[in-house]
Amino acid sequence: MANIHATAVVDAGATLGSDVTVGPFCVVGPKVTLGDEVTLQSHVVVSGKTTIGKGSTVFPFASLGEPPQDTKYKDQDTELIIGEHAIIREHVTIHVGSVGDDQKTVIGDHCMFMVGAHVAHNCKIGNNVLMVNNATLGGHVRLSDNVIIGGLSAIHQFVRVGEGAMIGGMTGITADLIPFGMAIGDRAALSGLNIVGLKRKGVPREEIHQLRQAYRMLFGPEGNLTERCNAVQEAFGENPRVKKILDFIRSDTDRQFLIPHHGGSHG
């Protein structure tokens, strides 16, 4: 049975799982699906074709599933899918997909969106992603697992951010960021590896040491990028995290990725 406050407006077409709580002055639209044990605290709006996964909590004044801020969108039947155990804090906005791509905005499990964060249309977000206060994603952004985005940072549309990367506060990202990379700045440059994040994940010391060596080789002065990638492949190709970085760089994309300023490289 769902626990629905008397002041909440829940459309008869909505699908509610077991032990759902809909607090005061919430509005839930006809195409919404709330999984088991979802809690909408108060003053939450969930509209559009939106699914919120099991055990998620949405705090006051969040708005989920509204139409995208995209002039190409003309009321198409697009979708927002939010995974399990999400924490969505006050004033967060997450939009349904727009035309093109697969018409979906998709968010993985165990993600946290702090106050005022914004996820635009057609973004794809992995598991265990953290967006700090007022962090913003443009349309079609791809965030892999375990990404951290600092407060007041913004990521340009279509940018990819690799697994385990960390973006410092007040940073503008206009190019792809490699897995386990770290970036900070008004217009960000690659500033090393997210060593703290790797240690917190329990990555062995020797593997981190190999990552440091691979990073210095990839962004060093010798040869061109293809030659450096081949050298790293030969030296450290068995390291699974090095392989993820190489796969990311070699992937079929027209976008540039971040590099260190002045060709410098440090881990």
PDB file of C-alpha atoms in Angstrom:
ATOM      1  CA  MET A   1       0.000   0.000   0.000  1.00  0.00           C
ATOM      2  CA  ALA A   2       1.188   3.518  -0.825  1.00  0.00           C
ATOM      3  CA  ASN A   3       1.163   6.273   1.782  1.00  0.00           C
ATOM      4  CA  ILE A   4      -0.217   9.320  -0.031  1.00  0.00           C
ATOM      5  CA  HIS A   5      -0.692  12.599   1.809  1.00  0.00           C
ATOM      6  CA  ALA A   6      -4.131  14.188   1.521  1.00  0.00           C
ATOM      7  CA  THR A   7      -2.711  17.268  -0.209  1.00  0.00           C
ATOM      8  CA  ALA A   8      -0.787  15.307  -2.849  1.00  0.00           C
ATOM      9  CA  VAL A   9      -2.139  14.958  -6.407  1.00  0.00           C
ATOM     10  CA  VAL A  10      -1.447  11.521  -7.857  1.00  0.00           C
ATOM     11  CA  ASP A  11      -2.954  10.789 -11.268  1.00  0.00           C
ATOM     12  CA  ALA A  12      -4.978   7.588 -11.489  1.00  0.00           C
ATOM     13  CA  GLY A  13      -2.763   6.480 -14.384  1.00  0.00           C
ATOM     14  CA  ALA A  14       0.409   6.500 -12.295  1.00  0.00           C
ATOM     15  CA  THR A  15       1.933   3.177 -11.238  1.00  0.00           C
ATOM     16  CA  LEU A  16       3.042   2.958  -7.607  1.00  0.00           C
ATOM     17  CA  GLY A  17       5.007   0.097  -6.076  1.00  0.00           C
ATOM     18  CA  SER A  18       4.737  -1.156  -2.513  1.00  0.00           C
ATOM     19  CA  ASP A  19       5.577   1.073   0.459  1.00  0.00           C
ATOM     20  CA  VAL A  20       5.704   4.235  -1.668  1.00  0.00           C
ATOM     21  CA  THR A  21       5.420   7.531   0.225  1.00  0.00           C
ATOM     22  CA  VAL A  22       4.073  10.639  -1.509  1.00  0.00           C
ATOM     23  CA  GLY A  23       4.343  13.614   0.824  1.00  0.00           C
ATOM     24  CA  PRO A  24       2.440  16.897   1.095  1.00  0.00           C
ATOM     25  CA  PHE A  25       1.772  18.917  -2.077  1.00  0.00           C
ATOM     26  CA  CYS A  26       3.506  16.506  -4.435  1.00  0.00           C
ATOM     27  CA  VAL A  27       2.235  16.100  -8.012  1.00  0.00           C
ATOM     28  CA  VAL A  28       2.611  12.763  -9.830  1.00  0.00           C
ATOM     29  CA  GLY A  29       1.635  12.519 -13.491  1.00  0.00           C
ATOM     30  CA  PRO A  30      -0.245   9.797 -15.401  1.00  0.00           C
ATOM     31  CA  LYS A  31       2.805   8.194 -17.072  1.00  0.00           C
ATOM     32  CA  VAL A  32       4.922   8.011 -13.933  1.00  0.00           C
ATOM     33  CA  THR A  33       6.130   4.770 -12.347  1.00  0.00           C
ATOM     34  CA  LEU A  34       7.420   4.826  -8.769  1.00  0.00           C
ATOM     35  CA  GLY A  35       9.249   1.671  -7.683  1.00  0.00           C
ATOM     36  CA  ASP A  36       8.968  -0.008  -4.303  1.00  0.00           C
ATOM     37  CA  GLU A  37       9.929   2.113  -1.276  1.00  0.00           C
ATOM     38  CA  VAL A  38      10.276   5.351  -3.237  1.00  0.00           C
ATOM     39  CA  THR A  39       9.788   8.460  -1.110  1.00  0.00           C
ATOM     40  CA  LEU A  40       8.721  11.874  -2.431  1.00  0.00           C
ATOM     41  CA  GLN A  41       9.145  14.066   0.621  1.00  0.00           C
ATOM     42  CA  SER A  42       7.039  17.139  -0.230  1.00  0.00           C
ATOM     43  CA  HIS A  43       6.423  19.651  -3.039  1.00  0.00           C
ATOM     44  CA  VAL A  44       7.958  17.266  -5.599  1.00  0.00           C
ATOM     45  CA  VAL A  45       6.760  17.255  -9.216  1.00  0.00           C
ATOM     46  CA  VAL A  46       7.197  14.059 -11.240  1.00  0.00           C
ATOM     47  CA  SER A  47       5.769  14.286 -14.751  1.00  0.00           C
ATOM     48  CA  GLY A  48       6.252  12.848 -18.236  1.00  0.00           C
ATOM     49  CA  LYS A  49       7.058   9.216 -18.892  1.00  0.00           C
ATOM     50  CA  THR A  50       9.269   8.878 -15.825  1.00  0.00           C
ATOM     51  CA  THR A  51      10.387   5.829 -13.853  1.00  0.00           C
ATOM     52  CA  ILE A  52      12.058   6.118 -10.443  1.00  0.00           C
ATOM     53  CA  GLY A  53      13.746   2.972  -9.146  1.00  0.00           C
ATOM     54  CA  LYS A  54      13.356   1.159  -5.848  1.00  0.00           C
ATOM     55  CA  GLY A  55      14.424   2.839  -2.627  1.00  0.00           C
ATOM     56  CA  SER A  56      14.994   6.299  -4.106  1.00  0.00           C
ATOM     57  CA  THR A  57      14.336   9.471  -2.109  1.00  0.00           C
ATOM     58  CA  VAL A  58      13.370  12.812  -3.658  1.00  0.00           C
ATOM     59  CA  PHE A  59      13.597  15.948  -1.539  1.00  0.00           C
ATOM     60  CA  PRO A  60      11.351  19.052  -1.659  1.00  0.00           C
ATOM     61  CA  PHE A  61      10.991  21.165  -4.798  1.00  0.00           C
ATOM     62  CA  ALA A  62      12.720  18.749  -7.146  1.00  0.00           C
ATOM     63  CA  SER A  63      11.247  18.572 -10.656  1.00  0.00           C
ATOM     64  CA  LEU A  64      11.627  15.331 -12.602  1.00  0.00           C
ATOM     65  CA  GLY A  65      10.429  14.452 -16.087  1.00  0.00           C
ATOM     66  CA  GLU A  66       9.465  17.852 -17.430  1.00  0.00           C
ATOM     67  CA  PRO A  67       9.973  18.536 -21.181  1.00  0.00           C
ATOM     68  CA  PRO A  68      13.540  19.141 -22.334  1.00  0.00           C
ATOM     69  CA  GLN A  69      14.935  22.603 -22.992  1.00  0.00           C
ATOM     70  CA  ASP A  70      15.375  21.792 -26.668  1.00  0.00           C
ATOM     71  CA  THR A  71      13.717  23.681 -29.519  1.00  0.00           C
ATOM     72  CA  LYS A  72      13.529  20.444 -31.565  1.00  0.00           C
ATOM     73  CA  TYR A  73      11.217  18.859 -29.009  1.00  0.00           C
ATOM     74  CA  LYS A  74       7.540  18.888 -30.054  1.00  0.00           C
ATOM     75  CA  ASP A  75       5.764  16.832 -27.368  1.00  0.00           C
ATOM     76  CA  GLN A  76       7.213  13.500 -28.504  1.00  0.00           C
ATOM     77  CA  ASP A  77       6.713  10.531 -26.161  1.00  0.00           C
ATOM     78  CA  THR A  78      10.207  10.549 -24.660  1.00  0.00           C
ATOM     79  CA  GLU A  79      11.370   9.094 -21.362  1.00  0.00           C
ATOM     80  CA  LEU A  80      13.307   9.509 -18.113  1.00  0.00           C
ATOM     81  CA  ILE A  81      14.599   6.438 -16.271  1.00  0.00           C
ATOM     82  CA  ILE A  82      16.159   6.829 -12.816  1.00  0.00           C
ATOM     83  CA  GLY A  83      17.770   3.780 -11.210  1.00  0.00           C
ATOM     84  CA  GLU A  84      17.503   2.372  -7.709  1.00  0.00           C
ATOM     85  CA  HIS A  85      18.484   4.080  -4.448  1.00  0.00           C
ATOM     86  CA  ALA A  86      18.926   7.535  -5.933  1.00  0.00           C
ATOM     87  CA  ILE A  87      19.183  10.522  -3.605  1.00  0.00           C
ATOM     88  CA  ILE A  88      17.758  13.609  -5.304  1.00  0.00           C
ATOM     89  CA  ARG A  89      18.035  16.733  -3.193  1.00  0.00           C
ATOM     90  CA  GLU A  90      16.166  20.028  -3.205  1.00  0.00           C
ATOM     91  CA  HIS A  91      15.583  21.933  -6.463  1.00  0.00           C
ATOM     92  CA  VAL A  92      17.185  19.283  -8.684  1.00  0.00           C
ATOM     93  CA  THR A  93      15.864  19.264 -12.276  1.00  0.00           C
ATOM     94  CA  ILE A  94      16.106  16.225 -14.557  1.00  0.00           C
ATOM     95  CA  HIS A  95      14.366  16.231 -17.953  1.00  0.00           C
ATOM     96  CA  VAL A  96      12.999  13.521 -20.214  1.00  0.00           C
ATOM     97  CA  GLY A  97      14.798  12.820 -23.476  1.00  0.00           C
ATOM     98  CA  SER A  98      14.422  14.783 -26.658  1.00  0.00           C
ATOM     99  CA  VAL A  99      14.255  13.681 -30.288  1.00  0.00           C
ATOM    100  CA  GLY A 100      17.227  11.811 -31.685  1.00  0.00           C
ATOM    101  CA  ASP A 101      19.526   9.456 -29.839  1.00  0.00           C
ATOM    102  CA  ASP A 102      17.222   6.899 -28.131  1.00  0.00           C
ATOM    103  CA  GLN A 103      14.869   9.604 -26.803  1.00  0.00           C
ATOM    104  CA  LYS A 104      15.732   8.688 -23.204  1.00  0.00           C
ATOM    105  CA  THR A 105      17.491  10.261 -20.258  1.00  0.00           C
ATOM    106  CA  VAL A 106      18.911   7.387 -18.202  1.00  0.00           C
ATOM    107  CA  ILE A 107      20.460   7.411 -14.721  1.00  0.00           C
ATOM    108  CA  GLY A 108      22.042   4.395 -13.022  1.00  0.00           C
ATOM    109  CA  ASP A 109      21.818   3.112  -9.456  1.00  0.00           C
ATOM    110  CA  HIS A 110      23.054   4.711  -6.235  1.00  0.00           C
ATOM    111  CA  CYS A 111      23.502   8.207  -7.682  1.00  0.00           C
ATOM    112  CA  MET A 112      23.316  11.382  -5.616  1.00  0.00           C
ATOM    113  CA  PHE A 113      22.301  14.787  -6.960  1.00  0.00           C
ATOM    114  CA  MET A 114      22.845  17.625  -4.500  1.00  0.00           C
ATOM    115  CA  VAL A 115      20.867  20.862  -4.297  1.00  0.00           C
ATOM    116  CA  GLY A 116      20.170  22.553  -7.629  1.00  0.00           C
ATOM    117  CA  ALA A 117      21.917  20.019  -9.875  1.00  0.00           C
ATOM    118  CA  HIS A 118      20.601  19.795 -13.443  1.00  0.00           C
ATOM    119  CA  VAL A 119      20.591  16.838 -15.858  1.00  0.00           C
ATOM    120  CA  ALA A 120      19.525  17.755 -19.392  1.00  0.00           C
ATOM    121  CA  HIS A 121      17.814  15.641 -22.033  1.00  0.00           C
ATOM    122  CA  ASN A 122      19.346  12.410 -23.363  1.00  0.00           C
ATOM    123  CA  CYS A 123      22.108  12.260 -20.774  1.00  0.00           C
ATOM    124  CA  LYS A 124      23.348   8.800 -19.830  1.00  0.00           C
ATOM    125  CA  ILE A 125      24.688   8.509 -16.295  1.00  0.00           C
ATOM    126  CA  GLY A 126      26.310   5.412 -14.790  1.00  0.00           C
ATOM    127  CA  ASN A 127      26.183   4.045 -11.248  1.00  0.00           C
ATOM    128  CA  ASN A 128      27.462   5.753  -8.080  1.00  0.00           C
ATOM    129  CA  VAL A 129      27.717   9.186  -9.695  1.00  0.00           C
ATOM    130  CA  LEU A 130      27.821  12.257  -7.458  1.00  0.00           C
ATOM    131  CA  MET A 131      26.839  15.726  -8.689  1.00  0.00           C
ATOM    132  CA  VAL A 132      27.495  18.432  -6.102  1.00  0.00           C
ATOM    133  CA  ASN A 133      25.363  21.568  -5.655  1.00  0.00           C
ATOM    134  CA  ASN A 134      24.425  23.350  -8.908  1.00  0.00           C
ATOM    135  CA  ALA A 135      26.489  21.083 -11.147  1.00  0.00           C
ATOM    136  CA  THR A 136      25.013  21.115 -14.659  1.00  0.00           C
ATOM    137  CA  LEU A 137      25.003  18.711 -17.597  1.00  0.00           C
ATOM    138  CA  GLY A 138      24.168  19.774 -21.143  1.00  0.00           C
ATOM    139  CA  GLY A 139      22.224  17.460 -23.430  1.00  0.00           C
ATOM    140  CA  HIS A 140      23.577  14.048 -24.464  1.00  0.00           C
ATOM    141  CA  VAL A 141      26.383  14.040 -21.872  1.00  0.00           C
ATOM    142  CA  ARG A 142      27.781  10.609 -20.935  1.00  0.00           C
ATOM    143  CA  LEU A 143      29.009  10.014 -17.375  1.00  0.00           C
ATOM    144  CA  SER A 144      30.488   6.605 -16.605  1.00  0.00           C
ATOM    145  CA  ASP A 145      30.415   4.933 -13.170  1.00  0.00           C
ATOM    146  CA  ASN A 146      31.884   6.590 -10.069  1.00  0.00           C
ATOM    147  CA  VAL A 147      32.212  10.096 -11.535  1.00  0.00           C
ATOM    148  CA  ILE A 148      32.269  13.075  -9.140  1.00  0.00           C
ATOM    149  CA  ILE A 149      31.356  16.568 -10.380  1.00  0.00           C
ATOM    150  CA  GLY A 150      32.149  19.495  -8.085  1.00  0.00           C
ATOM    151  CA  GLY A 151      29.765  22.304  -7.263  1.00  0.00           C
ATOM    152  CA  LEU A 152      28.930  24.989  -9.840  1.00  0.00           C
ATOM    153  CA  SER A 153      30.606  23.008 -12.620  1.00  0.00           C
ATOM    154  CA  ALA A 154      29.165  22.679 -16.116  1.00  0.00           C
ATOM    155  CA  ILE A 155      29.670  20.050 -18.808  1.00  0.00           C
ATOM    156  CA  HIS A 156      29.097  20.903 -22.468  1.00  0.00           C
ATOM    157  CA  GLN A 157      26.602  18.862 -24.501  1.00  0.00           C
ATOM    158  CA  PHE A 158      27.816  15.559 -25.983  1.00  0.00           C
ATOM    159  CA  VAL A 159      30.913  15.424 -23.739  1.00  0.00           C
ATOM    160  CA  ARG A 160      31.988  12.049 -22.331  1.00  0.00           C
ATOM    161  CA  VAL A 161      33.450  11.653 -18.851  1.00  0.00           C
ATOM    162  CA  GLY A 162      35.206   8.353 -18.208  1.00  0.00           C
ATOM    163  CA  GLU A 163      34.893   6.032 -15.228  1.00  0.00           C
ATOM    164  CA  GLY A 164      36.224   7.262 -11.885  1.00  0.00           C
ATOM    165  CA  ALA A 165      36.990  10.788 -13.115  1.00  0.00           C
ATOM    166  CA  MET A 166      36.742  13.794 -10.814  1.00  0.00           C
ATOM    167  CA  ILE A 167      35.848  17.351 -11.846  1.00  0.00           C
ATOM    168  CA  GLY A 168      36.690  20.153  -9.417  1.00  0.00           C
ATOM    169  CA  GLY A 169      34.285  22.896  -8.415  1.00  0.00           C
ATOM    170  CA  MET A 170      33.526  25.822 -10.745  1.00  0.00           C
ATOM    171  CA  THR A 171      34.955  23.979 -13.734  1.00  0.00           C
ATOM    172  CA  GLY A 172      33.835  24.235 -17.359  1.00  0.00           C
ATOM    173  CA  ILE A 173      34.270  21.015 -19.342  1.00  0.00           C
ATOM    174  CA  THR A 174      34.136  21.333 -23.135  1.00  0.00           C
ATOM    175  CA  ALA A 175      36.050  18.190 -24.155  1.00  0.00           C
ATOM    176  CA  ASP A 176      36.066  14.527 -23.142  1.00  0.00           C
ATOM    177  CA  LEU A 177      37.752  13.550 -19.872  1.00  0.00           C
ATOM    178  CA  ILE A 178      39.612  10.235 -19.721  1.00  0.00           C
ATOM    179  CA  PRO A 179      38.739   7.526 -17.152  1.00  0.00           C
ATOM    180  CA  PHE A 180      40.265   8.211 -13.721  1.00  0.00           C
ATOM    181  CA  GLY A 181      41.319  11.689 -14.855  1.00  0.00           C
ATOM    182  CA  MET A 182      40.992  14.850 -12.795  1.00  0.00           C
ATOM    183  CA  ALA A 183      40.126  18.274 -14.210  1.00  0.00           C
ATOM    184  CA  ILE A 184      39.711  21.746 -12.787  1.00  0.00           C
ATOM    185  CA  GLY A 185      39.662  25.254 -14.222  1.00  0.00           C
ATOM    186  CA  ASP A 186      37.521  27.919 -15.883  1.00  0.00           C
ATOM    187  CA  ARG A 187      38.058  26.031 -19.144  1.00  0.00           C
ATOM    188  CA  ALA A 188      39.411  22.817 -17.819  1.00  0.00           C
ATOM    189  CA  ALA A 189      42.613  21.036 -18.678  1.00  0.00           C
ATOM    190  CA  LEU A 190      43.554  17.567 -17.574  1.00  0.00           C
ATOM    191  CA  SER A 191      45.341  18.036 -14.242  1.00  0.00           C
ATOM    192  CA  GLY A 192      46.359  14.496 -13.359  1.00  0.00           C
ATOM    193  CA  LEU A 193      44.712  11.315 -12.142  1.00  0.00           C
ATOM    194  CA  ASN A 194      42.050  11.022  -9.454  1.00  0.00           C
ATOM    195  CA  ILE A 195      44.455   9.271  -7.080  1.00  0.00           C
ATOM    196  CA  VAL A 196      42.327   9.908  -3.989  1.00  0.00           C
ATOM    197  CA  GLY A 197      39.321   8.288  -5.665  1.00  0.00           C
ATOM    198  CA  LEU A 198      41.390   5.285  -6.740  1.00  0.00           C
ATOM    199  CA  LYS A 199      42.676   4.776  -3.202  1.00  0.00           C
ATOM    200  CA  ARG A 200      39.173   5.046  -1.770  1.00  0.00           C
ATOM    201  CA  LYS A 201      38.082   2.302  -4.153  1.00  0.00           C
ATOM    202  CA  GLY A 202      40.831   0.065  -2.826  1.00  0.00           C
ATOM    203  CA  VAL A 203      42.847  -0.081  -6.048  1.00  0.00           C
ATOM    204  CA  PRO A 204      46.186  -1.790  -5.269  1.00  0.00           C
ATOM    205  CA  ARG A 205      49.258   0.427  -4.937  1.00  0.00           C
ATOM    206  CA  GLU A 206      51.069  -1.320  -7.815  1.00  0.00           C
ATOM    207  CA  GLU A 207      48.131  -0.760 -10.171  1.00  0.00           C
ATOM    208  CA  ILE A 208      48.027   2.939  -9.250  1.00  0.00           C
ATOM    209  CA  HIS A 209      51.787   3.139  -9.871  1.00  0.00           C
ATOM    210  CA  GLN A 210      51.284   1.634 -13.334  1.00  0.00           C
ATOM    211  CA  LEU A 211      48.477   4.123 -14.020  1.00  0.00           C
ATOM    212  CA  ARG A 212      50.822   6.997 -13.137  1.00  0.00           C
ATOM    213  CA  GLN A 213      53.476   5.674 -15.500  1.00  0.00           C
ATOM    214  CA  ALA A 214      50.941   5.156 -18.276  1.00  0.00           C
ATOM    215  CA  TYR A 215      49.581   8.692 -17.785  1.00  0.00           C
ATOM    216  CA  ARG A 216      53.066  10.224 -18.088  1.00  0.00           C
ATOM    217  CA  MET A 217      53.734   8.220 -21.241  1.00  0.00           C
ATOM    218  CA  LEU A 218      50.393   9.133 -22.846  1.00  0.00           C
ATOM    219  CA  PHE A 219      50.854  12.858 -22.325  1.00  0.00           C
ATOM    220  CA  GLY A 220      54.616  13.086 -22.633  1.00  0.00           C
ATOM    221  CA  PRO A 221      56.532  14.859 -25.431  1.00  0.00           C
ATOM    222  CA  GLU A 222      57.758  11.794 -27.317  1.00  0.00           C
ATOM    223  CA  GLY A 223      56.071  10.761 -30.562  1.00  0.00           C
ATOM    224  CA  ASN A 224      52.465  11.300 -31.589  1.00  0.00           C
ATOM    225  CA  LEU A 225      49.391  10.135 -29.694  1.00  0.00           C
ATOM    226  CA  THR A 226      49.009   6.931 -31.690  1.00  0.00           C
ATOM    227  CA  GLU A 227      52.622   5.987 -30.989  1.00  0.00           C
ATOM    228  CA  ARG A 228      52.248   6.797 -27.304  1.00  0.00           C
ATOM    229  CA  CYS A 229      49.050   4.732 -27.049  1.00  0.00           C
ATOM    230  CA  ASN A 230      50.812   1.788 -28.660  1.00  0.00           C
ATOM    231  CA  ALA A 231      53.725   2.119 -26.231  1.00  0.00           C
ATOM    232  CA  VAL A 232      51.374   2.208 -23.247  1.00  0.00           C
ATOM    233  CA  GLN A 233      49.485  -0.783 -24.630  1.00  0.00           C
ATOM    234  CA  GLU A 234      52.721  -2.752 -24.852  1.00  0.00           C
ATOM    235  CA  ALA A 235      53.941  -1.742 -21.390  1.00  0.00           C
ATOM    236  CA  PHE A 236      50.729  -1.786 -19.346  1.00  0.00           C
ATOM    237  CA  GLY A 237      48.028  -3.346 -21.531  1.00  0.00           C
ATOM    238  CA  GLU A 238      47.213  -5.988 -18.903  1.00  0.00           C
ATOM    239  CA  ASN A 239      46.223  -3.342 -16.374  1.00  0.00           C
ATOM    240  CA  PRO A 240      42.388  -3.142 -16.613  1.00  0.00           C
ATOM    241  CA  ARG A 241      42.229   0.569 -15.810  1.00  0.00           C
ATOM    242  CA  VAL A 242      44.947   1.446 -18.304  1.00  0.00           C
ATOM    243  CA  LYS A 243      42.957  -0.531 -20.863  1.00  0.00           C
ATOM    244  CA  LYS A 244      39.861   1.571 -20.105  1.00  0.00           C
ATOM    245  CA  ILE A 245      41.813   4.768 -20.729  1.00  0.00           C
ATOM    246  CA  LEU A 246      43.197   3.444 -24.024  1.00  0.00           C
ATOM    247  CA  ASP A 247      39.766   2.251 -25.150  1.00  0.00           C
ATOM    248  CA  PHE A 248      38.323   5.667 -24.285  1.00  0.00           C
ATOM    249  CA  ILE A 249      40.979   7.537 -26.294  1.00  0.00           C
ATOM    250  CA  ARG A 250      40.722   5.179 -29.255  1.00  0.00           C
ATOM    251  CA  SER A 251      36.916   5.150 -29.369  1.00  0.00           C
ATOM    252  CA  ASP A 252      35.152   6.358 -32.504  1.00  0.00           C
ATOM    253  CA  THR A 253      34.295   9.940 -31.624  1.00  0.00           C
ATOM    254  CA  ASP A 254      34.717  13.306 -33.312  1.00  0.00           C
ATOM    255  CA  ARG A 255      35.199  15.123 -30.008  1.00  0.00           C
ATOM    256  CA  GLN A 256      38.535  16.143 -28.535  1.00  0.00           C
ATOM    257  CA  PHE A 257      39.515  15.079 -25.036  1.00  0.00           C
ATOM    258  CA  LEU A 258      41.207  17.060 -22.310  1.00  0.00           C
ATOM    259  CA  ILE A 259      45.005  17.195 -22.163  1.00  0.00           C
ATOM    260  CA  PRO A 260      47.354  18.846 -19.666  1.00  0.00           C
ATOM    261  CA  HIS A 261      48.246  22.521 -20.124  1.00  0.00           C
ATOM    262  CA  HIS A 262      51.576  23.159 -21.875  1.00  0.00           C
ATOM    263  CA  GLY A 263      52.022  19.449 -22.488  1.00  0.00           C
ATOM    264  CA  GLY A 264      52.834  18.921 -18.807  1.00  0.00           C
ATOM    265  CA  SER A 265      51.992  15.605 -17.228  1.00  0.00           C
ATOM    266  CA  HIS A 266      51.709  14.569 -13.629  1.00  0.00           C
ATOM    267  CA  GLY A 267      49.751  11.907 -11.782  1.00  0.00           C
TER     268      GLY A 267
END
